[in-house]
Structures are given as C-alpha cells and as structure tokens.
Short mmCIF file of C-alpha atoms in Angstrom, two decimals:
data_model
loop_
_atom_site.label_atom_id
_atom_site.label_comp_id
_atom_site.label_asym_id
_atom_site.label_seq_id
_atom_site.Cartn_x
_atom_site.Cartn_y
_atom_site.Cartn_z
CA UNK A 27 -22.17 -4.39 -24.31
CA UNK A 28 -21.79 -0.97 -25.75
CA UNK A 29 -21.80 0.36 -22.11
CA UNK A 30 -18.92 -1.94 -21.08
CA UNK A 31 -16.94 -1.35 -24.09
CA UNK A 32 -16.77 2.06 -22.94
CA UNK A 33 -16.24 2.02 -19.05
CA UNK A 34 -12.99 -0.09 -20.20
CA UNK A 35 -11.41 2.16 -22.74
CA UNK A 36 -11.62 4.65 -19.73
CA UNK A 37 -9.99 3.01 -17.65
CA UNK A 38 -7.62 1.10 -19.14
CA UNK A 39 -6.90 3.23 -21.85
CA UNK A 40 -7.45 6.82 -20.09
CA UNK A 41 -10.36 7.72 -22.78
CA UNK A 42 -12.23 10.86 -22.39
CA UNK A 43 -15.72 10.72 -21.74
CA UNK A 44 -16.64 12.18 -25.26
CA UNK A 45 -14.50 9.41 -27.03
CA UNK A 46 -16.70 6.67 -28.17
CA UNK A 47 -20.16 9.13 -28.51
CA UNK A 48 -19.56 8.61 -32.62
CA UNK A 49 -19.89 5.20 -33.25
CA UNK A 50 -21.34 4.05 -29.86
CA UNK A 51 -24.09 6.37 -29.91
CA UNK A 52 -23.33 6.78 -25.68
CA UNK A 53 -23.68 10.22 -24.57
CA UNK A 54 -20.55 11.67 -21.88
CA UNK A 55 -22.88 11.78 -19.36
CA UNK A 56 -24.06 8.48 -20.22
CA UNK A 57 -20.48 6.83 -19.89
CA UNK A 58 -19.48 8.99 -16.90
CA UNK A 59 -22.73 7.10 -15.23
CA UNK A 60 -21.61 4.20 -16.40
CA UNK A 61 -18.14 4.38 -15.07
CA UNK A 62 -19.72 5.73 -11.72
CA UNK A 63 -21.61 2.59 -11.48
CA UNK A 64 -19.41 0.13 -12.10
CA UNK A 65 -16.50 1.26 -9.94
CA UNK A 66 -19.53 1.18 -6.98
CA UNK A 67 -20.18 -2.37 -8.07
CA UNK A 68 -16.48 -3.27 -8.06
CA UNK A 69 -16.35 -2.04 -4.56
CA UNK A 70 -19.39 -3.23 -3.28
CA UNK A 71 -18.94 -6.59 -4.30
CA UNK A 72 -15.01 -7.50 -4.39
CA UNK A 73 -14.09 -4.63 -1.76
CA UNK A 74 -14.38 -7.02 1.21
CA UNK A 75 -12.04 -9.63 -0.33
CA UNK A 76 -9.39 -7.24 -2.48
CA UNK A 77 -9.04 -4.42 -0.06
CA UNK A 78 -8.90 -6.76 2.93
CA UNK A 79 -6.63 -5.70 5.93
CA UNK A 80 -3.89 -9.02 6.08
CA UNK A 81 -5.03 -12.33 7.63
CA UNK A 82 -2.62 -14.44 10.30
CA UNK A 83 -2.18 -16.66 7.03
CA UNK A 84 -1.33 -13.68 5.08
CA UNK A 85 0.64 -11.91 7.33
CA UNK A 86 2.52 -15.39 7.78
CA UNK A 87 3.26 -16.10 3.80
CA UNK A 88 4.62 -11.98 3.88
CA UNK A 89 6.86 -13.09 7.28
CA UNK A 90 8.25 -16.04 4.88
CA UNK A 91 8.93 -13.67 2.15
CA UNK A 92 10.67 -10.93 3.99
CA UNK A 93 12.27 -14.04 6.03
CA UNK A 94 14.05 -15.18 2.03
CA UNK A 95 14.96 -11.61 1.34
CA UNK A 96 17.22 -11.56 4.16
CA UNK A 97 14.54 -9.27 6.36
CA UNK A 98 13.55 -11.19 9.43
CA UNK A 99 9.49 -9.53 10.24
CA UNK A 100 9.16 -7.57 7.33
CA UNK A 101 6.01 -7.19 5.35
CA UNK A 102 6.02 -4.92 2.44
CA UNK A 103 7.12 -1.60 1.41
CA UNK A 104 5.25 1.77 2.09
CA UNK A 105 5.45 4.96 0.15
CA UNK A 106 3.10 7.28 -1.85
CA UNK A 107 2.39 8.42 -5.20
CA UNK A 108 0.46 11.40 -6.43
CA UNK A 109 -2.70 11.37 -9.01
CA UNK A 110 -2.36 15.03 -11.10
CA UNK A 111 -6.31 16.69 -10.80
CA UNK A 112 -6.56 17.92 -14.05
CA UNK A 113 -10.24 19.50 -13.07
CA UNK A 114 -9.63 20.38 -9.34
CA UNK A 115 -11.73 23.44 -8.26
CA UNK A 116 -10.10 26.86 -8.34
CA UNK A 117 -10.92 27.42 -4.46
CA UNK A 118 -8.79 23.95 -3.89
CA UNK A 119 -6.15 24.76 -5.71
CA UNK A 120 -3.82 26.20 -3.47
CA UNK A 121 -4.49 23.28 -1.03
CA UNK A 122 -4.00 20.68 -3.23
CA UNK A 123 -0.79 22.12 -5.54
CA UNK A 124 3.14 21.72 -4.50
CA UNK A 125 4.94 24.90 -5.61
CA UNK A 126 4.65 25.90 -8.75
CA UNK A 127 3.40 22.08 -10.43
CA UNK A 128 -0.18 21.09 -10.51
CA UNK A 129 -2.55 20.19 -8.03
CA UNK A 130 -2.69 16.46 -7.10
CA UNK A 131 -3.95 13.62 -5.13
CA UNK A 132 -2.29 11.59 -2.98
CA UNK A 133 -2.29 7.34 -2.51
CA UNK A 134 -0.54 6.47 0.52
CA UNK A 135 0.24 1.83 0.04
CA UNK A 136 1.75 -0.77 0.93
CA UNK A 137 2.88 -3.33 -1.25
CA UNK A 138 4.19 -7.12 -0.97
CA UNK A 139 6.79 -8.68 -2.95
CA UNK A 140 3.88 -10.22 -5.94
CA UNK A 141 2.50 -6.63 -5.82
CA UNK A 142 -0.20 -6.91 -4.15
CA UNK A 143 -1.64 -3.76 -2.37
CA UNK A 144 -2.35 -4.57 1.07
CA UNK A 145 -2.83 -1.06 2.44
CA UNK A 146 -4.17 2.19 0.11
CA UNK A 147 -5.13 5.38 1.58
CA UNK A 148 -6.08 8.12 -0.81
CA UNK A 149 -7.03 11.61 -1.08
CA UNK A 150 -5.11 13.44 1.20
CA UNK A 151 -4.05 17.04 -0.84
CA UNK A 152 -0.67 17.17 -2.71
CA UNK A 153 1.01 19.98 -0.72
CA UNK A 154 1.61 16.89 2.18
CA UNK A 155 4.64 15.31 2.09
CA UNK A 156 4.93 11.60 3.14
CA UNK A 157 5.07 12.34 7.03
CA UNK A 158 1.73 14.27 6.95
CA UNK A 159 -0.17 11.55 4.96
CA UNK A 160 1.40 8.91 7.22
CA UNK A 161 0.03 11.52 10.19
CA UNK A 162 -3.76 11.37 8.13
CA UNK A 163 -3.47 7.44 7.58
CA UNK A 164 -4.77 4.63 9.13
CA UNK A 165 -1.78 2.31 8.48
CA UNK A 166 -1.31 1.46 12.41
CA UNK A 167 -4.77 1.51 13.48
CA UNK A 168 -5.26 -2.08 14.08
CA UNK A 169 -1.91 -2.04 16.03
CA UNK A 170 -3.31 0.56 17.97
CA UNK A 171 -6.25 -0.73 18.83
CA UNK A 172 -5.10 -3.87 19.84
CA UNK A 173 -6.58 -5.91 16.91
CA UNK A 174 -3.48 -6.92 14.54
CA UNK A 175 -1.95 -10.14 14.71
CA UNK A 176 1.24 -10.73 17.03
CA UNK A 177 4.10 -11.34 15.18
CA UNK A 178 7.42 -12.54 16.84
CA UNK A 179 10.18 -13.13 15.07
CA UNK A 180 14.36 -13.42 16.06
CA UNK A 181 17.26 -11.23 14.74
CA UNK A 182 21.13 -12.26 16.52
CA UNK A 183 18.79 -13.63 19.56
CA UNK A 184 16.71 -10.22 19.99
CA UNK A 185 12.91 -11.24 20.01
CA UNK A 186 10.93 -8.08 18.11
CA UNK A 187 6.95 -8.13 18.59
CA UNK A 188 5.97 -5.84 15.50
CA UNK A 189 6.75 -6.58 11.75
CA UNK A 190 7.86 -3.72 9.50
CA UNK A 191 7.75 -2.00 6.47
CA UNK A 192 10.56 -0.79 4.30
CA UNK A 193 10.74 2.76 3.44
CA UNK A 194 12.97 5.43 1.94
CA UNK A 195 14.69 7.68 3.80
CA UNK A 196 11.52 11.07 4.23
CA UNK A 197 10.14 8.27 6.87
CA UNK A 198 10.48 8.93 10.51
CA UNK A 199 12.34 6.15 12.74
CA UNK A 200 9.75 4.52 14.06
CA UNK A 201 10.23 0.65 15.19
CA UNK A 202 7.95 0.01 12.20
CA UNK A 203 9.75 1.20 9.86
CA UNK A 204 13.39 0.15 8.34
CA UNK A 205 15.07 2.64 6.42
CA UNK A 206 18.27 2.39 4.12
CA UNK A 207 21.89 3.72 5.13
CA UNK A 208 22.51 7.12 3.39
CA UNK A 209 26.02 7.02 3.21
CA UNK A 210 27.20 3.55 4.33
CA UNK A 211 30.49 2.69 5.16
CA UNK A 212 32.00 -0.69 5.17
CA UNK A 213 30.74 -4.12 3.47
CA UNK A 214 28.57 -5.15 5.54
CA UNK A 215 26.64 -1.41 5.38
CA UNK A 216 27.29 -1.20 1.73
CA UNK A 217 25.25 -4.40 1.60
CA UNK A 218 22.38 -3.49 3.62
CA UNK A 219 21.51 -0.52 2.02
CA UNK A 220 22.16 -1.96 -1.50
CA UNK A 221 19.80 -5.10 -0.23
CA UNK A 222 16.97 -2.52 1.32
CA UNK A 223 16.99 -0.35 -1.28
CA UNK A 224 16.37 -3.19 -4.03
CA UNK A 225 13.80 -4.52 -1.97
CA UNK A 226 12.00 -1.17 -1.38
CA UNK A 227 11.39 -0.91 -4.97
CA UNK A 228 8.51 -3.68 -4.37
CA UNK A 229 6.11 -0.62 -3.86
CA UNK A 230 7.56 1.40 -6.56
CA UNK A 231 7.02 -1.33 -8.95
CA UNK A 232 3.03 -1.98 -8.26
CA UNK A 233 2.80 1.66 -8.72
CA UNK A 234 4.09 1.33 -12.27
CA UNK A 235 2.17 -1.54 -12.71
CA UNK A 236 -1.00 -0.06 -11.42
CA UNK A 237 -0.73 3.00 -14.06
CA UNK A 238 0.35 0.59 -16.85
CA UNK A 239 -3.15 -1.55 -16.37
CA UNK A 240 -5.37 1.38 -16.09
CA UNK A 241 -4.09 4.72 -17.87
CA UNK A 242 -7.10 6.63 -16.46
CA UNK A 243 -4.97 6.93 -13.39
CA UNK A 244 -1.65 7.65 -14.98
CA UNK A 245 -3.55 10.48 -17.02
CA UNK A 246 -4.83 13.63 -15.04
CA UNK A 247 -7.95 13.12 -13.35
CA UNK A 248 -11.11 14.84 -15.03
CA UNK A 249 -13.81 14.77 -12.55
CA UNK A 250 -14.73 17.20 -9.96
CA UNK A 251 -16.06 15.33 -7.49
CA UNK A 252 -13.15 13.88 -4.92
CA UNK A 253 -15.35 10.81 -4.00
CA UNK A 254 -15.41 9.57 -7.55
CA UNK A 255 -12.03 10.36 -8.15
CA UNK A 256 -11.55 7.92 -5.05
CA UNK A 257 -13.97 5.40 -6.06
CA UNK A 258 -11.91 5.03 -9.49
CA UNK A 259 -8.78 4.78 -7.90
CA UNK A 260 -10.43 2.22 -5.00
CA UNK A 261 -11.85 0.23 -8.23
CA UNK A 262 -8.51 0.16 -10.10
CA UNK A 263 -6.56 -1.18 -7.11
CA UNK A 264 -9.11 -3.85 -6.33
CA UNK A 265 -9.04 -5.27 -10.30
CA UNK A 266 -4.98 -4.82 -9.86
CA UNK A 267 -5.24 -6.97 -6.78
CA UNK A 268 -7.19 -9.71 -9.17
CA UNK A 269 -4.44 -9.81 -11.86
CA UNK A 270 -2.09 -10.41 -9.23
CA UNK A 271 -4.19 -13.35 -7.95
CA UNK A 272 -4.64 -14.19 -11.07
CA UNK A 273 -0.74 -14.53 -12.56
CA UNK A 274 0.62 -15.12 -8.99
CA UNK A 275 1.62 -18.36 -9.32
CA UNK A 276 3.41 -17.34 -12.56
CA UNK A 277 6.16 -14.52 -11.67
CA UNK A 278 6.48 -15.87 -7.89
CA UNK A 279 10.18 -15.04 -7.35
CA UNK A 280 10.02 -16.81 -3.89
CA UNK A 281 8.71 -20.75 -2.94
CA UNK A 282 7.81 -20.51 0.61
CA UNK A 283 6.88 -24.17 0.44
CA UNK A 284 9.85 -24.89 2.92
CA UNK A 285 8.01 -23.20 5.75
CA UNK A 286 4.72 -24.68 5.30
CA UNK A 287 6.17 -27.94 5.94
CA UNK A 288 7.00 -27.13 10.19
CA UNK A 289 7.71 -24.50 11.65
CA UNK A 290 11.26 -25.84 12.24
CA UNK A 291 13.52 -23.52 10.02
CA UNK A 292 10.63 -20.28 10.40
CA UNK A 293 11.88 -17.57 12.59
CA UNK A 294 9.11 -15.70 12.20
CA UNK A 295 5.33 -16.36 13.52
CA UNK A 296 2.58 -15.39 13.63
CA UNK A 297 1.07 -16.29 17.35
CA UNK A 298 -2.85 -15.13 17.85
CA UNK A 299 -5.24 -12.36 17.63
CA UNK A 300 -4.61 -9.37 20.02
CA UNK A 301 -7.90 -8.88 22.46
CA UNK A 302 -6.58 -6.67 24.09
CA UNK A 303 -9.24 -3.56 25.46
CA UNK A 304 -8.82 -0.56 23.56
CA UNK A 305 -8.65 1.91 26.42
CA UNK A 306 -6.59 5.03 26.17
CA UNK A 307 -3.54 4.17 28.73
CA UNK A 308 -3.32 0.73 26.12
CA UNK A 309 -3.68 2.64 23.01
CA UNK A 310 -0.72 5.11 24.44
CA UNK A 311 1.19 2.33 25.15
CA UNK A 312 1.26 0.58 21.49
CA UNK A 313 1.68 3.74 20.64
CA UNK A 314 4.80 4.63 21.78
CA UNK A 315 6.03 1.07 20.89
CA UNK A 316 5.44 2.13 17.32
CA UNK A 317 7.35 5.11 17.94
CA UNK A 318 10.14 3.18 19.54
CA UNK A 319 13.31 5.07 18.00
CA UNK A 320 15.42 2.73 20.44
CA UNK A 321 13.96 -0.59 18.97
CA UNK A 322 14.38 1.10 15.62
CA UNK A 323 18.19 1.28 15.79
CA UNK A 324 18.93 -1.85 17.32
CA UNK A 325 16.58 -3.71 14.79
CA UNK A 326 18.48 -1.76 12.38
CA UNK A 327 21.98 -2.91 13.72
CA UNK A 328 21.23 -6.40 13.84
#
C-alpha cells in the first residue's frame, strides 16, 4: 500500500522522490523503483489497448465528429508540446536546449474532439521545431505502407481519399494537413479560420488536461535516463486515455447516433483495409499523395 501511495503522489502530484521517506519509511531509490515498475506494468499490460493506432470503427466515429464540426474527413488535431529536463546531462545540453531557455523534451500527438490521444511520439530534443519532429515521427507510416484504412469522403462533389488533421500555421501544406487563414478576408474566410482555429484547440486542450492529471509531467523532469523519462510520459498518456473512457459519455459535445443508423446522411466512410505491397515505387507514390500541395489548396477552398 505504502508503495502505491507513493508512485501516485509522484505522478499526480509531481512529488520528489525524497518526499514521503519520513513517515513512509520508503527510501528514494525505493520509490524511484517503484515508479519504474509500475509505469512498465502500465505499458505492458494496457499499452496494446490505450496506445492503439485507430480502428475502421474508430476512424469512422472521428469521420462523424469532424463531419458535425463542419470538417468533412478530419480526424483530430496535431501539434507538440515540450517536457522541461530538469536533470538532462551536461554533454546533452546543447542538443536538447532552444536559445537561451532550458533543455526539453518533446511529445509530438494527436488528439480527438473527447481528448483522447490517438498518436504520441516523444523524445525528440527541444532545439526541433514542429517540422523536424514531424520529419522524426511516425504519424504517416501506416499510410505509407499501405496499411491505414481508406477513407473517402465528399466536399462541393470533390471525392478526397485521405482524412486530415488540423494544425496551426508552422505545418507544411501537405494534403494531410488543414491549416487556418492568417489574414482572412471576407465572411466566408473570416469564418473558416475562426471555425479551424476553435477546433484546433482540441489538442491544446488534452495537453492541459494531461499536465493537470499528472503534475510529474507539468514539473521538470528529474531523471537521467531518457527511456524512463519516456516510459512516464507513455504511462501518463495511457491512464489519461482511461479517464477519457471513463467520463466519455459524460462531456460528449457531439451525438453521432444519427450516423450509426445508415449510412444515408454520412459523407464520410470508411471503405476497407489497404493490402496493398509495400514496395518502394508504392511507398513513393503515397508519399507524394501526402505531400500533395495541389490537393491541399483545393481541399482548403472547398
């Protein structure tokens, strides 16, 4: 008991080590063990489920969502947030500090309207800015390798084959990504970008949320070692993704419930599962429909 007590005040409460050695009679080394192996156990044995890449089904219910936002195909929000290493060692320092601030760690996600993290790829160093850790990540790999879902969906009678995320503005132009108008004029681009940019916050928002639950990874990180650094953060997002099972059914902003009665008002769908051989011309080829800056406007347009 005493052993759990203290793993949580660490991480939900950002306690040192040291804290509870008084009246708990634990040891820091003791605790840090503790921690060590219960984050491994979190991730051994709810990693499968809570870190899961989408299904069709959930790539369908995100299709809905984005579909009652007013954003035909998309799926989420992207963006990253940095984790300040209070500990990092001196010979890293210069790789892993921006300027003149402190060095930090950075978690590349992607985020659905309940908050749920569908997508987290940390510990790429702090000097990278959001194109380089999108460069690092493995974000598009299933599209890549021909193992993603197809998703078709319909925007002023233009059929699009790949979903997308919303981003801010750092993001290249890819076909996957949607971006917000930086200085829009006229209604109807005053009301896009007001729209996207209230939307975007999605990802913002289970970022907050994610630091508010466990304060060990809104306080500096005190370890050393980079793998259990990750392991912590891994642990955290996995026991964020069970609260938002959890109270889902409680802060739900959208009923999908219309679209799981036909498929007669959905304009979006999710059709099969891509077999497609993973060979390099194919590979190239998704590729460069990713990096579509063509599909990217007129998706934008429409």
């Amino acid at each position: 008991m005493f052993h759990s007590f203290s793993k949580e005040k660490m991480l939900a409460y950002g306690c040192a080590a040291d804290a509870v050695d008084e009246y708990l009679r634990l040891g820091e080394s003791t605790t840090l063990s503790c921690l060590t192996n219960f984050t491994e156990a979190v991730i051994q044995l709810f990693g499968d489920e809570y870190l899961r890449r989408p299904t069709p089904e959930d790539l369908q219910c995100l299709l809905d969502i984005g579909e009652m936002c007013g954003f035909l195909g998309m799926i989420g929000s992207i963006d990253c947030m940095h984790w300040k290493w209070k500990n990092c060692p001196t010979a890293w320092k210069g790789q892993y500090t921006r300027g003149s601030g402190k060095p930090t760690l950075v978690l590349e996600a992607v985020a659905s309207q309940d908050l749920w993290i569908w997508h987290a790829f940390f510990g790429s160093p702090g000097t990278l800015n959001d194109i380089n850790v999108l460069d690092r990540s493995p974000v598009f790999d299933d599209i890549y390798q021909g193992r993603a879902p197809r998703v078709t969906y319909m925007v002023n009678r233009h059929q699009y084959d790949l979903a997308y995320y919303l981003t801010d503005n750092i993001y290249p132009k890819l076909s996957t990504f949607i971006q917000s108008i930086t200085l829009p004029q006229g209604p109807k681009a005053e009301l896009f970008a007001k729209v996207q940019e209230a939307t975007r916050k999605e990802v913002e928002r289970a970022f907050g949320v994610l630091q508010a639950r466990f304060a060990i990874v809104k306080n500096p990180a005190l370890s050393l070692d980079k793998e259990k650094i990750g392991k912590i953060m891994r642990a955290c997002i996995i026991l964020h993704n069970m609260i938002v099972e959890n109270e889902r059914g409680g802060y739900t902003l959208y009923d999908t419930s219309e679209f799981e009665e036909g498929d007669s008002t959905r304009s979006s769908h999710v059709e099969h599962i891509n077999n497609m051989p993973s060979h390099f011309g194919n590979m190239f080829g998704l590729r460069n429909q990713v990096r579509d800056r063509r599909t990217h406007e007129e998706l934008k347009n429409d």
